[in-house]
Short mmCIF file of C-alpha atoms and ligand atoms in Angstrom, two decimals:
data_model
loop_
_atom_site.label_atom_id
_atom_site.label_comp_id
_atom_site.label_asym_id
_atom_site.label_seq_id
_atom_site.Cartn_x
_atom_site.Cartn_y
_atom_site.Cartn_z
CA MET A 1 0.15 -0.03 -0.07
CA ASP A 2 1.22 3.28 -0.88
CA TYR A 3 0.21 6.70 0.87
CA HIS A 4 0.69 10.24 -0.47
CA LEU A 5 2.18 12.89 1.55
CA TYR A 6 -0.23 15.83 1.91
CA GLY A 7 -1.53 14.86 -1.33
CA LEU A 8 1.57 16.17 -3.06
CA GLY A 9 4.85 14.90 -4.20
CA PRO A 10 5.84 11.21 -4.57
CA THR A 11 4.27 8.22 -2.97
CA TYR A 12 6.04 6.25 -0.43
CA PRO A 13 5.42 2.45 0.38
CA VAL A 14 4.50 1.70 3.88
CA GLY A 15 7.48 0.76 6.02
CA MET A 16 9.89 2.98 3.98
CA SER A 17 10.98 5.89 6.20
CA LEU A 18 10.60 9.32 5.00
CA THR A 19 14.11 10.79 4.53
CA ALA A 20 14.80 14.44 5.21
CA SER A 21 15.08 15.23 1.46
CA ALA A 22 11.73 13.60 0.84
CA LEU A 23 10.25 15.89 3.52
CA ALA A 24 11.98 18.95 2.13
CA PHE A 25 10.76 18.10 -1.32
CA ALA A 26 7.28 17.89 -0.13
CA GLY A 27 7.63 21.20 1.84
CA ASP A 28 9.11 22.80 -1.27
CA SER A 29 6.10 21.70 -3.39
CA ILE A 30 3.67 23.22 -0.72
CA VAL A 31 5.45 26.50 -0.76
CA LEU A 32 5.90 26.91 -4.41
CA GLU A 33 2.84 25.10 -5.44
CA ASN A 34 4.79 23.75 -8.49
CA GLY A 35 2.73 21.38 -10.36
CA LEU A 36 5.11 21.41 -13.30
CA THR A 37 8.32 19.46 -13.27
CA GLN A 38 11.52 21.20 -14.05
CA ALA A 39 11.68 19.56 -17.40
CA GLU A 40 8.33 20.91 -18.29
CA LEU A 41 9.06 24.28 -17.16
CA PHE A 42 12.23 24.17 -19.25
CA ASP A 43 10.26 23.02 -22.22
CA HIS A 44 7.62 25.56 -21.58
CA VAL A 45 10.40 28.37 -22.00
CA PHE A 46 12.59 26.79 -24.48
CA GLY A 47 10.37 24.37 -26.41
CA GLY A 48 9.35 27.08 -29.02
CA GLY A 49 6.69 29.78 -28.76
CA ASN A 50 8.21 31.53 -25.91
CA ASP A 51 11.47 32.89 -27.54
CA LEU A 52 10.92 36.38 -26.25
CA LEU A 53 11.23 35.03 -22.51
CA ALA A 54 13.92 32.56 -23.38
CA TRP A 55 16.10 35.35 -24.87
CA SER A 56 15.60 37.59 -21.86
CA PHE A 57 17.52 34.93 -19.84
CA VAL A 58 20.17 33.86 -22.40
CA ILE A 59 21.34 37.47 -23.19
CA ASN A 60 22.17 38.16 -19.65
CA ILE A 61 24.15 34.75 -19.37
CA ALA A 62 26.28 36.14 -22.25
CA LEU A 63 26.56 39.72 -20.90
CA ALA A 64 27.39 38.56 -17.40
CA GLY A 65 30.19 36.31 -18.89
CA PHE A 66 31.49 39.05 -20.98
CA THR A 67 31.48 41.49 -17.96
CA ILE A 68 33.49 38.84 -15.84
CA LEU A 69 36.12 38.53 -18.61
CA GLY A 70 36.07 42.37 -19.14
CA ILE A 71 36.88 43.04 -15.45
CA ALA A 72 39.65 40.37 -15.42
CA TYR A 73 41.16 42.07 -18.49
CA LEU A 74 40.95 45.62 -17.35
CA GLY A 75 41.82 44.95 -13.87
CA ARG A 76 44.94 42.98 -14.71
CA ASN A 77 47.43 45.70 -13.69
CA LEU A 78 45.71 47.04 -10.58
CA THR A 79 48.09 47.37 -7.50
CA ASP A 80 46.15 49.27 -4.96
CA PRO A 81 44.34 47.07 -2.38
CA ARG A 82 41.35 49.49 -2.34
CA ALA A 83 40.92 49.60 -6.10
CA LYS A 84 41.22 45.83 -6.15
CA ILE A 85 38.31 45.36 -3.73
CA ILE A 86 36.12 47.75 -5.86
CA ALA A 87 36.95 45.56 -8.95
CA ILE A 88 36.54 42.24 -7.14
CA SER A 89 33.02 43.66 -5.91
CA LEU A 90 32.05 44.60 -9.35
CA MET A 91 33.23 41.08 -10.68
CA LEU A 92 30.98 39.41 -7.95
CA ILE A 93 27.80 41.22 -9.31
CA SER A 94 28.32 39.28 -12.66
CA VAL A 95 29.34 36.15 -10.90
CA VAL A 96 26.02 36.03 -9.05
CA SER A 97 24.16 37.23 -12.21
CA ILE A 98 25.41 34.44 -14.51
CA SER A 99 24.44 31.84 -11.68
CA SER A 100 20.98 33.52 -11.36
CA TYR A 101 20.20 33.56 -15.17
CA SER A 102 21.44 29.86 -15.29
CA GLY A 103 19.00 29.04 -12.60
CA LEU A 104 16.10 30.56 -14.57
CA THR A 105 17.16 29.02 -17.81
CA SER A 106 17.29 25.55 -16.61
CA GLY A 107 13.77 25.94 -14.96
CA LEU A 108 15.34 25.28 -11.50
CA THR A 109 14.21 28.68 -10.19
CA LEU A 110 10.77 29.04 -12.08
CA SER A 111 7.51 27.85 -10.72
CA VAL A 112 3.91 28.15 -11.73
CA ILE A 113 2.00 29.74 -8.80
CA GLU A 114 -1.60 30.25 -8.27
CA MET A 115 -2.51 33.79 -7.25
CA PRO A 116 -4.92 34.46 -4.31
CA ALA A 117 -8.56 35.31 -4.64
CA GLY A 118 -9.02 38.84 -5.98
CA HIS A 119 -5.63 38.94 -7.76
CA PRO A 120 -5.99 40.11 -11.52
CA ALA A 121 -4.06 36.95 -12.67
CA GLU A 122 -6.48 34.78 -10.64
CA GLY A 123 -7.44 31.91 -12.56
CA MET A 124 -4.80 32.01 -15.35
CA THR A 125 -3.14 28.87 -16.49
CA THR A 126 0.45 28.22 -17.82
CA ALA A 127 1.29 25.27 -19.75
CA GLY A 128 -1.96 23.56 -18.79
CA GLU A 129 -1.34 24.20 -15.06
CA ASP A 130 -3.36 26.57 -12.88
CA GLY A 131 -1.26 29.60 -12.13
CA VAL A 132 1.14 32.10 -13.46
CA LEU A 133 4.98 31.68 -14.21
CA THR A 134 6.92 33.17 -11.37
CA MET A 135 10.63 33.89 -11.87
CA TRP A 136 11.20 33.66 -8.12
CA GLY A 137 14.87 32.96 -8.65
CA ARG A 138 15.19 36.71 -9.56
CA TYR A 139 14.19 37.88 -6.09
CA LEU A 140 16.32 35.31 -4.36
CA THR A 141 19.45 36.01 -6.32
CA TRP A 142 19.25 39.80 -5.97
CA THR A 143 19.71 39.06 -2.29
CA PHE A 144 23.47 38.08 -3.28
CA SER A 145 24.08 40.55 -6.16
CA THR A 146 22.72 43.80 -4.75
CA PRO A 147 25.25 43.73 -1.74
CA PHE A 148 28.10 43.80 -4.09
CA ILE A 149 26.77 46.84 -5.83
CA LEU A 150 26.30 48.65 -2.67
CA ILE A 151 29.86 47.55 -1.48
CA ALA A 152 31.40 48.95 -4.69
CA LEU A 153 29.32 52.14 -4.66
CA GLY A 154 29.99 52.84 -0.88
CA MET A 155 33.73 52.37 -1.48
CA VAL A 156 33.74 54.68 -4.51
CA ALA A 157 32.10 57.35 -2.38
CA GLY A 158 34.62 56.63 0.45
CA SER A 159 32.06 55.81 3.11
CA ASN A 160 32.72 53.73 6.15
CA TRP A 161 31.86 50.01 6.89
CA THR A 162 28.99 51.11 9.17
CA LYS A 163 27.03 52.76 6.40
CA ILE A 164 28.08 50.12 3.76
CA LEU A 165 26.87 47.24 5.85
CA THR A 166 23.82 48.95 6.81
CA THR A 167 22.82 49.21 3.21
CA VAL A 168 23.89 45.53 2.69
CA ALA A 169 21.51 44.32 5.47
CA PHE A 170 18.67 46.53 4.14
CA THR A 171 18.98 45.27 0.56
CA ILE A 172 19.02 41.59 1.89
CA ALA A 173 16.05 42.41 3.74
CA MET A 174 14.39 44.17 0.73
CA CYS A 175 14.99 41.12 -1.51
CA VAL A 176 13.92 38.38 0.93
CA THR A 177 10.48 40.37 1.72
CA GLY A 178 10.35 40.87 -2.06
CA LEU A 179 10.61 37.09 -2.60
CA ALA A 180 7.87 36.66 0.13
CA ALA A 181 5.68 39.12 -1.87
CA ALA A 182 6.01 37.02 -4.90
CA LEU A 183 5.48 33.56 -3.24
CA THR A 184 2.51 34.43 -1.08
CA THR A 185 -0.60 32.79 -2.22
CA SER A 186 -2.75 32.90 0.85
CA SER A 187 -3.97 36.47 0.56
CA LEU A 188 -3.79 39.50 -1.81
CA LEU A 189 -3.45 41.82 1.14
CA MET A 190 -0.50 40.02 2.47
CA ARG A 191 1.30 40.09 -1.06
CA TRP A 192 0.95 43.94 -0.97
CA TRP A 193 1.90 44.00 2.76
CA TRP A 194 5.16 42.28 1.93
CA PHE A 195 5.64 44.79 -0.97
CA VAL A 196 5.25 47.76 1.44
CA ILE A 197 7.73 46.39 3.92
CA SER A 198 10.18 45.84 1.13
CA SER A 199 9.70 49.31 -0.21
CA ILE A 200 10.36 50.72 3.21
CA PHE A 201 13.68 48.81 3.31
CA PHE A 202 14.47 50.03 -0.18
CA LEU A 203 13.88 53.65 0.83
CA VAL A 204 16.61 53.45 3.55
CA ILE A 205 19.13 52.49 0.76
CA VAL A 206 18.02 55.34 -1.33
CA TYR A 207 18.44 57.67 1.48
CA VAL A 208 21.94 56.55 2.27
CA ILE A 209 23.00 56.84 -1.52
CA LEU A 210 21.35 60.30 -2.04
CA VAL A 211 22.33 61.88 1.10
CA ASP A 212 25.29 60.23 2.87
CA TRP A 213 27.26 58.86 -0.07
CA THR A 214 26.70 62.02 -2.19
CA ALA A 215 28.26 64.26 0.50
CA GLU A 216 31.04 61.66 1.16
CA ALA A 217 31.96 61.37 -2.42
CA GLU A 218 32.34 65.05 -2.75
CA ALA A 219 34.75 65.11 0.14
CA THR A 220 36.51 62.04 -1.09
CA GLY A 221 37.13 63.51 -4.54
CA THR A 222 34.97 60.94 -6.44
CA GLY A 223 32.02 63.22 -6.76
CA ASP A 224 31.86 63.08 -10.60
CA LEU A 225 32.02 59.38 -10.90
CA PHE A 226 29.55 58.96 -7.90
CA SER A 227 26.88 61.25 -9.56
CA THR A 228 26.87 58.96 -12.76
CA LEU A 229 26.68 55.89 -10.68
CA LYS A 230 24.00 57.46 -8.42
CA LEU A 231 21.89 58.33 -11.33
CA LEU A 232 22.10 54.88 -13.07
CA THR A 233 21.51 53.10 -9.69
CA VAL A 234 18.75 55.22 -8.13
CA VAL A 235 16.71 55.60 -11.44
CA GLY A 236 17.38 51.89 -12.38
CA TRP A 237 16.56 50.47 -8.88
CA PHE A 238 13.17 52.49 -8.86
CA GLY A 239 12.29 50.41 -11.98
CA TYR A 240 12.18 47.08 -10.12
CA PRO A 241 9.30 47.80 -7.83
CA ILE A 242 7.51 49.61 -10.64
CA LEU A 243 7.92 46.55 -12.89
CA TRP A 244 6.87 44.29 -9.98
CA ALA A 245 3.46 46.34 -9.56
CA LEU A 246 2.83 46.38 -13.23
CA GLY A 247 3.94 42.77 -13.93
CA VAL A 248 2.16 39.46 -13.30
CA GLU A 249 3.00 39.57 -9.85
CA GLY A 250 1.12 42.76 -9.05
CA PHE A 251 -1.56 44.31 -11.31
CA ALA A 252 -0.79 41.93 -14.17
CA VAL A 253 -0.77 44.88 -16.71
CA LEU A 254 2.27 43.43 -18.53
CA ASP A 255 2.74 39.83 -19.47
CA VAL A 256 5.44 37.53 -18.26
CA ALA A 257 7.82 38.03 -21.24
CA ILE A 258 7.69 41.81 -21.18
CA THR A 259 8.16 41.87 -17.31
CA SER A 260 11.14 39.57 -17.78
CA TRP A 261 12.52 41.72 -20.44
CA GLY A 262 12.04 44.73 -18.27
CA TYR A 263 14.09 43.19 -15.41
CA SER A 264 16.76 42.00 -17.92
CA ILE A 265 17.12 45.45 -19.33
CA LEU A 266 17.16 47.03 -15.70
CA ASP A 267 19.87 44.41 -15.03
CA ILE A 268 22.00 45.65 -17.84
CA ILE A 269 21.89 49.23 -16.64
CA THR A 270 22.28 48.53 -12.86
CA LYS A 271 24.99 45.85 -13.22
CA TYR A 272 26.92 45.81 -16.45
CA ILE A 273 26.73 49.45 -17.36
CA VAL A 274 27.49 50.59 -13.79
CA THR A 275 30.22 47.99 -13.63
CA PHE A 276 32.13 49.28 -16.74
CA VAL A 277 31.64 53.03 -15.79
CA ALA A 278 33.10 52.29 -12.29
CA MET A 279 36.03 50.07 -13.70
CA PHE A 280 37.10 52.45 -16.29
CA TYR A 281 37.62 55.08 -13.55
CA VAL A 282 39.14 52.64 -11.18
CA ILE A 283 41.80 51.34 -13.39
CA GLU A 284 43.45 54.68 -13.72
CA GLU A 285 44.03 54.31 -9.87
CA PRO A 286 43.33 58.12 -9.18
CA GLU A 287 44.51 59.21 -5.66
CA ALA A 288 40.84 59.54 -4.54
CA ILE A 289 40.34 55.70 -4.97
CA LYS A 290 43.67 54.56 -3.53
CA GLY A 291 43.89 53.13 -0.14
CA GLY A 292 47.60 52.58 0.04
CA ASP A 293 49.72 49.31 0.71
CA ASP A 294 48.34 48.95 4.25
CA TYR A 295 44.80 49.23 3.29
CA GLY A 296 42.60 46.77 5.21
CA SER A 297 45.54 45.02 6.62
CA SER A 298 45.37 43.48 10.01
CA LEU A 299 49.04 44.16 10.45
CA PRO A 300 49.83 47.68 9.36
CA GLY A 301 53.34 48.19 8.10
CA PHE A 302 53.35 44.48 6.66
CA THR A 303 52.52 44.10 3.09
CA PRO A 304 51.51 40.58 2.10
CA ALA A 305 53.56 39.28 -0.94
CA ASP A 306 50.55 38.05 -2.91
CA ASP A 307 51.19 39.67 -6.14
C1 LIG J 401 10.85 44.35 -5.30
C2 LIG J 401 9.30 44.13 -4.84
C3 LIG J 401 8.93 44.47 -3.61
C4 LIG J 401 9.24 46.04 -3.41
C5 LIG J 401 10.78 46.50 -3.97
C6 LIG J 401 11.29 45.66 -4.77
C7 LIG J 401 12.66 46.20 -5.20
C8 LIG J 401 13.70 45.48 -5.80
C9 LIG J 401 14.93 46.26 -6.31
C10 LIG J 401 15.71 45.38 -6.85
C11 LIG J 401 17.12 45.67 -7.38
C12 LIG J 401 17.71 44.58 -7.95
C13 LIG J 401 19.03 44.94 -8.63
C14 LIG J 401 19.60 43.57 -9.15
C15 LIG J 401 20.82 43.54 -9.61
O1 LIG J 401 21.39 42.47 -9.62
C16 LIG J 401 11.66 43.21 -4.65
C17 LIG J 401 10.82 44.30 -6.82
C18 LIG J 401 11.15 47.81 -3.38
C19 LIG J 401 15.33 47.51 -6.01
C20 LIG J 401 19.74 46.13 -8.71
#
């Protein structure tokens, strides 16, 4: 005799103990309500008919790869430790990005999710399954990519670790609550409540960039570069919640492929363009960027022979 765990997932013969992974799988199915297998999701995106969506993923894998190689090439002669940290932070943005888009491309971080009662996309179906295609991997991986954008920006501005880590903590909180907004299926009100909390965390970051770091960059001597990066970042970042609200997660005015292209274009601005603008400045190693040989050293006066 077989029994079915919560009516979801595989069946287990009596006598066979439930392993931790089986339980985790069952839990995952409940949270994500994913009725399609990974292979079916992959086929839905890449099996033809969804080329627009497929390209919005693949283009970013190519761009992230190009950016990683570009930084390695441009940064090959960097000597100052502070300039190097900025370059490494910039590279890590694309390292996360190539992984993020690989997750979306493989179908690993996609799910079909049924929207709660009253949601404009309620009752929609995707590939024969009730629900809408949710690219939840995007919200998850922003948790790991946005901190590196903020570390690079804060260091360009010449800020301190207290402020940099404050923005890092708030961006993690913003992304995790954004993920919660996308995955909440119990109530429409709760989806928007998560959205509101996430937006408040977002405003903390915007405040630090516009007020603290703008003033600090002027004093550091990186004011010109910072104002370009600030414009690209603040304008670009505001695009994400707007797109979320207009896309299938929110008011469902835009379809999934257009929403996905929207995010992919915003990613091009906030990640790769920001990276190259900063990188071309940093490789000149102007005095305002330099930290000196002892920078970040735990033993001042001792220069590690790592290069
Ligand atoms: C969400 C929805 C909830 C409200 C807010 C959001 C903001 C997202 C932002 C994302 C930025 C992402 C970047 C990624 C680069 O890798 C989660 C969409 C405020 C600002 C820059």
